[in-house]
mmCIF file of C-alpha atoms and ligand atoms in Angstrom:
data_model
loop_
_atom_site.group_PDB
_atom_site.id
_atom_site.type_symbol
_atom_site.label_atom_id
_atom_site.label_comp_id
_atom_site.label_asym_id
_atom_site.label_seq_id
_atom_site.Cartn_x
_atom_site.Cartn_y
_atom_site.Cartn_z
ATOM 1 C CA UNK A 1 -241.319 -187.123 26.031
ATOM 2 C CA UNK A 2 -244.275 -186.370 28.278
ATOM 3 C CA UNK A 3 -248.043 -186.640 28.178
ATOM 4 C CA UNK A 4 -249.881 -183.516 26.950
ATOM 5 C CA UNK A 5 -253.263 -182.866 25.395
ATOM 6 C CA UNK A 6 -254.049 -183.660 21.756
ATOM 7 C CA UNK A 7 -251.345 -186.265 21.316
ATOM 8 C CA UNK A 8 -251.577 -189.109 18.827
ATOM 9 C CA UNK A 9 -249.167 -191.870 19.746
ATOM 10 C CA UNK A 10 -247.766 -193.895 16.856
ATOM 11 C CA UNK A 11 -244.854 -196.222 16.204
ATOM 12 C CA UNK A 12 -242.622 -196.156 13.134
ATOM 13 C CA UNK A 13 -240.801 -199.423 12.427
ATOM 14 C CA UNK A 14 -237.800 -199.871 10.146
ATOM 15 C CA UNK A 15 -237.867 -203.619 9.371
ATOM 16 C CA UNK A 16 -234.554 -203.419 7.492
ATOM 17 C CA UNK A 17 -232.789 -202.820 10.837
ATOM 18 C CA UNK A 18 -234.339 -205.797 12.655
ATOM 19 C CA UNK A 19 -231.894 -208.607 13.498
ATOM 20 C CA UNK A 20 -234.477 -210.872 15.183
ATOM 21 C CA UNK A 21 -232.686 -210.737 18.535
ATOM 22 C CA UNK A 22 -236.105 -210.667 20.272
ATOM 23 C CA UNK A 23 -234.885 -208.211 22.905
ATOM 24 C CA UNK A 24 -238.184 -206.355 22.370
ATOM 25 C CA UNK A 25 -240.166 -209.501 23.121
ATOM 26 C CA UNK A 26 -238.227 -210.174 26.327
ATOM 27 C CA UNK A 27 -238.393 -206.504 27.410
ATOM 28 C CA UNK A 28 -242.163 -206.507 26.882
ATOM 29 C CA UNK A 29 -242.627 -209.679 28.935
ATOM 30 C CA UNK A 30 -240.476 -208.296 31.739
ATOM 31 C CA UNK A 31 -242.085 -204.850 31.756
ATOM 32 C CA UNK A 32 -245.625 -206.200 31.684
ATOM 33 C CA UNK A 33 -244.976 -209.231 33.910
ATOM 34 C CA UNK A 34 -245.988 -211.733 31.239
ATOM 35 C CA UNK A 35 -245.257 -215.375 31.899
ATOM 36 C CA UNK A 36 -243.514 -217.091 28.969
ATOM 37 C CA UNK A 37 -245.704 -220.186 29.367
ATOM 38 C CA UNK A 38 -249.102 -220.547 27.721
ATOM 39 C CA UNK A 39 -251.019 -220.916 24.451
ATOM 40 C CA UNK A 40 -248.332 -219.300 22.337
ATOM 41 C CA UNK A 41 -244.965 -217.727 22.944
ATOM 42 C CA UNK A 42 -245.538 -214.493 21.028
ATOM 43 C CA UNK A 43 -248.021 -212.622 23.250
ATOM 44 C CA UNK A 44 -247.916 -208.833 23.013
ATOM 45 C CA UNK A 45 -245.254 -208.535 20.326
ATOM 46 C CA UNK A 46 -243.513 -210.837 17.895
ATOM 47 C CA UNK A 47 -241.126 -211.006 14.951
ATOM 48 C CA UNK A 48 -242.087 -212.596 11.614
ATOM 49 C CA UNK A 49 -239.477 -213.896 9.182
ATOM 50 C CA UNK A 50 -240.280 -212.465 5.753
ATOM 51 C CA UNK A 51 -237.713 -214.506 3.816
ATOM 52 C CA UNK A 52 -234.526 -213.561 2.019
ATOM 53 C CA UNK A 53 -234.456 -210.575 -0.311
ATOM 54 C CA UNK A 54 -231.920 -209.218 -2.811
ATOM 55 C CA UNK A 55 -229.754 -210.894 -5.450
ATOM 56 C CA UNK A 56 -226.550 -212.828 -4.917
ATOM 57 C CA UNK A 57 -224.218 -211.853 -3.322
ATOM 58 C CA UNK A 58 -226.233 -209.021 -1.751
ATOM 59 C CA UNK A 59 -228.735 -211.126 0.148
ATOM 60 C CA UNK A 60 -230.453 -210.162 3.377
ATOM 61 C CA UNK A 61 -232.900 -211.929 5.667
ATOM 62 C CA UNK A 62 -235.873 -209.682 6.333
ATOM 63 C CA UNK A 63 -237.735 -209.604 9.656
ATOM 64 C CA UNK A 64 -240.935 -207.750 10.492
ATOM 65 C CA UNK A 65 -241.743 -206.907 14.134
ATOM 66 C CA UNK A 66 -245.433 -206.644 14.937
ATOM 67 C CA UNK A 67 -247.975 -206.240 17.730
ATOM 68 C CA UNK A 68 -251.363 -204.563 18.240
ATOM 69 C CA UNK A 69 -251.618 -201.869 15.570
ATOM 70 C CA UNK A 70 -253.598 -199.472 17.808
ATOM 71 C CA UNK A 71 -256.021 -199.019 14.935
ATOM 72 C CA UNK A 72 -257.852 -195.710 14.633
ATOM 73 C CA UNK A 73 -260.823 -197.642 13.246
ATOM 74 C CA UNK A 74 -260.550 -200.700 15.519
ATOM 75 C CA UNK A 75 -262.861 -203.659 14.867
ATOM 76 C CA UNK A 76 -262.013 -205.072 18.316
ATOM 77 C CA UNK A 77 -263.596 -202.037 19.986
ATOM 78 C CA UNK A 78 -266.681 -202.159 17.764
ATOM 79 C CA UNK A 79 -267.518 -205.781 18.622
ATOM 80 C CA UNK A 80 -266.835 -205.626 22.362
ATOM 81 C CA UNK A 81 -270.236 -206.025 24.085
ATOM 82 C CA UNK A 82 -269.168 -204.536 27.440
ATOM 83 C CA UNK A 83 -267.000 -201.620 26.221
ATOM 84 C CA UNK A 84 -264.037 -203.289 27.921
ATOM 85 C CA UNK A 85 -262.106 -202.493 24.731
ATOM 86 C CA UNK A 86 -261.909 -198.769 24.110
ATOM 87 C CA UNK A 87 -259.846 -195.985 22.569
ATOM 88 C CA UNK A 88 -258.067 -193.342 24.613
ATOM 89 C CA UNK A 89 -258.116 -189.695 23.536
ATOM 90 C CA UNK A 90 -254.462 -189.972 22.518
ATOM 91 C CA UNK A 91 -255.001 -192.788 20.033
ATOM 92 C CA UNK A 92 -254.276 -195.920 22.066
ATOM 93 C CA UNK A 93 -256.569 -198.964 22.026
ATOM 94 C CA UNK A 94 -256.862 -200.189 25.606
ATOM 95 C CA UNK A 95 -258.681 -202.849 27.630
ATOM 96 C CA UNK A 96 -260.500 -202.290 30.909
ATOM 97 C CA UNK A 97 -259.722 -205.722 32.312
ATOM 98 C CA UNK A 98 -262.433 -205.523 34.985
ATOM 99 C CA UNK A 99 -265.098 -205.251 32.269
ATOM 100 C CA UNK A 100 -263.825 -208.137 30.109
ATOM 101 C CA UNK A 101 -266.170 -211.150 30.132
ATOM 102 C CA UNK A 102 -263.790 -213.210 27.929
ATOM 103 C CA UNK A 103 -266.343 -213.687 25.144
ATOM 104 C CA UNK A 104 -263.342 -213.528 22.758
ATOM 105 C CA UNK A 105 -265.225 -211.735 19.978
ATOM 106 C CA UNK A 106 -262.379 -209.203 19.851
ATOM 107 C CA UNK A 107 -259.883 -211.999 19.194
ATOM 108 C CA UNK A 108 -261.948 -213.055 16.193
ATOM 109 C CA UNK A 109 -262.431 -209.458 15.005
ATOM 110 C CA UNK A 110 -258.754 -208.470 15.063
ATOM 111 C CA UNK A 111 -257.190 -208.909 11.595
ATOM 112 C CA UNK A 112 -253.682 -208.939 13.108
ATOM 113 C CA UNK A 113 -254.072 -211.753 15.658
ATOM 114 C CA UNK A 114 -252.898 -209.266 18.272
ATOM 115 C CA UNK A 115 -255.101 -210.431 21.149
ATOM 116 C CA UNK A 116 -254.896 -213.513 23.341
ATOM 117 C CA UNK A 117 -256.316 -214.813 26.577
ATOM 118 C CA UNK A 118 -253.806 -214.299 29.358
ATOM 119 C CA UNK A 119 -252.885 -217.479 31.202
ATOM 120 C CA UNK A 120 -252.229 -215.344 34.280
ATOM 121 C CA UNK A 121 -255.133 -212.891 34.441
ATOM 122 C CA UNK A 122 -257.643 -215.131 32.584
ATOM 123 C CA UNK A 123 -258.911 -212.154 30.562
ATOM 124 C CA UNK A 124 -258.030 -210.816 27.117
ATOM 125 C CA UNK A 125 -254.745 -208.981 26.737
ATOM 126 C CA UNK A 126 -252.545 -207.328 24.101
ATOM 127 C CA UNK A 127 -249.961 -204.559 23.660
ATOM 128 C CA UNK A 128 -250.799 -201.321 25.498
ATOM 129 C CA UNK A 129 -248.016 -199.190 23.952
ATOM 130 C CA UNK A 130 -246.744 -199.371 27.577
ATOM 131 C CA UNK A 131 -249.323 -196.724 28.455
ATOM 132 C CA UNK A 132 -248.102 -196.583 32.060
ATOM 133 C CA UNK A 133 -244.593 -195.699 30.854
ATOM 134 C CA UNK A 134 -245.725 -193.083 28.321
ATOM 135 C CA UNK A 135 -247.427 -191.159 31.090
ATOM 136 C CA UNK A 136 -244.219 -191.222 33.108
ATOM 137 C CA UNK A 137 -242.447 -189.626 30.144
ATOM 138 C CA UNK A 138 -240.740 -192.911 29.190
ATOM 139 C CA UNK A 139 -240.700 -194.857 25.927
ATOM 140 C CA UNK A 140 -242.429 -198.238 25.548
ATOM 141 C CA UNK A 141 -240.114 -201.000 26.793
ATOM 142 C CA UNK A 142 -239.638 -202.530 23.316
ATOM 143 C CA UNK A 143 -238.585 -199.148 21.885
ATOM 144 C CA UNK A 144 -236.203 -198.491 24.772
ATOM 145 C CA UNK A 145 -234.578 -201.913 24.455
ATOM 146 C CA UNK A 146 -234.114 -202.440 20.711
ATOM 147 C CA UNK A 147 -230.328 -202.420 20.099
ATOM 148 C CA UNK A 148 -230.616 -201.433 16.433
ATOM 149 C CA UNK A 149 -233.302 -198.762 16.939
ATOM 150 C CA UNK A 150 -235.885 -200.438 14.714
ATOM 151 C CA UNK A 151 -238.752 -198.827 16.633
ATOM 152 C CA UNK A 152 -239.407 -195.086 16.940
ATOM 153 C CA UNK A 153 -242.295 -193.943 19.106
ATOM 154 C CA UNK A 154 -243.826 -190.514 19.353
ATOM 155 C CA UNK A 155 -246.577 -187.996 18.788
ATOM 156 C CA UNK A 156 -247.850 -187.728 15.216
ATOM 157 C CA UNK A 157 -249.572 -184.446 16.108
ATOM 158 C CA UNK A 158 -246.176 -182.866 16.858
ATOM 159 C CA UNK A 159 -244.620 -181.855 13.510
ATOM 160 C CA UNK A 160 -241.179 -181.771 15.146
ATOM 161 C CA UNK A 161 -241.330 -185.324 16.522
ATOM 162 C CA UNK A 162 -239.065 -187.982 15.035
ATOM 163 C CA UNK A 163 -242.070 -190.039 13.913
ATOM 164 C CA UNK A 164 -243.512 -187.040 12.025
ATOM 165 C CA UNK A 165 -240.168 -186.312 10.377
ATOM 166 C CA UNK A 166 -239.653 -189.951 9.355
ATOM 167 C CA UNK A 167 -243.131 -190.227 7.837
ATOM 168 C CA UNK A 168 -242.633 -186.940 5.953
ATOM 169 C CA UNK A 169 -239.268 -188.011 4.546
ATOM 170 C CA UNK A 170 -239.585 -191.754 3.918
ATOM 171 C CA UNK A 171 -241.881 -194.134 2.059
ATOM 172 C CA UNK A 172 -243.891 -196.353 4.372
ATOM 173 C CA UNK A 173 -246.713 -198.885 4.456
ATOM 174 C CA UNK A 174 -249.236 -200.218 6.954
ATOM 175 C CA UNK A 175 -250.240 -203.853 7.472
ATOM 176 C CA UNK A 176 -253.454 -205.077 5.816
ATOM 177 C CA UNK A 177 -254.627 -201.654 4.546
ATOM 178 C CA UNK A 178 -257.523 -203.402 2.801
ATOM 179 C CA UNK A 179 -259.108 -203.997 6.237
ATOM 180 C CA UNK A 180 -259.672 -200.246 6.683
ATOM 181 C CA UNK A 181 -258.414 -200.319 10.279
ATOM 182 C CA UNK A 182 -256.110 -197.283 9.996
ATOM 183 C CA UNK A 183 -253.179 -198.679 11.994
ATOM 184 C CA UNK A 184 -250.917 -196.545 14.184
ATOM 185 C CA UNK A 185 -247.900 -198.626 13.239
ATOM 186 C CA UNK A 186 -246.084 -197.443 10.130
ATOM 187 C CA UNK A 187 -243.431 -199.548 8.426
ATOM 188 C CA UNK A 188 -240.635 -197.853 6.487
ATOM 189 C CA UNK A 189 -240.162 -199.247 2.973
HETATM 190 FE FE1 SF4 B 201 -257.806 -204.027 17.919
HETATM 191 FE FE2 SF4 B 201 -256.348 -205.823 16.577
HETATM 192 FE FE3 SF4 B 201 -256.400 -203.246 15.760
HETATM 193 FE FE4 SF4 B 201 -255.136 -203.930 18.037
HETATM 194 S S1 SF4 B 201 -254.580 -204.605 15.955
HETATM 195 S S2 SF4 B 201 -256.526 -202.172 17.748
HETATM 196 S S3 SF4 B 201 -256.432 -205.579 18.816
HETATM 197 S S4 SF4 B 201 -258.120 -204.677 15.778
HETATM 198 FE FE1 SF4 B 202 -235.737 -206.646 15.985
HETATM 199 FE FE2 SF4 B 202 -235.171 -204.620 17.678
HETATM 200 FE FE3 SF4 B 202 -236.879 -206.559 18.403
HETATM 201 FE FE4 SF4 B 202 -234.269 -207.102 18.198
HETATM 202 S S1 SF4 B 202 -235.212 -205.687 19.647
HETATM 203 S S2 SF4 B 202 -235.929 -208.357 17.408
HETATM 204 S S3 SF4 B 202 -233.700 -205.805 16.452
HETATM 205 S S4 SF4 B 202 -237.154 -205.069 16.746
#
């Protein structure tokens, strides 16, 4: 994987494979030097328990990993008064930390509770899709680490990418479609 023009980075998540080991959470904290102490312990990514599904004896606990959805119609970018929040040409929602005045309107605007004030940097932070790694030809740390391969990352504009093939072959959903945010995270049904 390497950075080229006209890419659209997305993540496909298969929640049925998630075992809630939280390796992705730890990998993200380590990669992005995030202290575990602070307002909450979820930060850039987290796992939600969605309860038990199935009928006895075929029961299974369901988990749903989540993070910033890198919306293509991002309310956080629209409300930011300093343009600190912006979209890259390849579909990633990013923050220019130097421009953030910590007004927190983006925190209120995000329907996914994906943003928080960093206890370390004192400005607003969230998942970056490990943008620094993508441009080194690497996968995001959470994708690289997941032992059960829940997360698949790639270029939706490449018809031969694994994400394109998965979305062509499988049923999927996005979180809170009624918000009209057009997320870049797709969950396999
Ligand atoms: Fe912005 Fe929230 Fe969408 Fe991320 S999930 S792009 S922070 S609105
Ligand atoms: Fe789930 Fe993979 Fe994260 Fe473990 S690393 S909690 S299996 S998504």
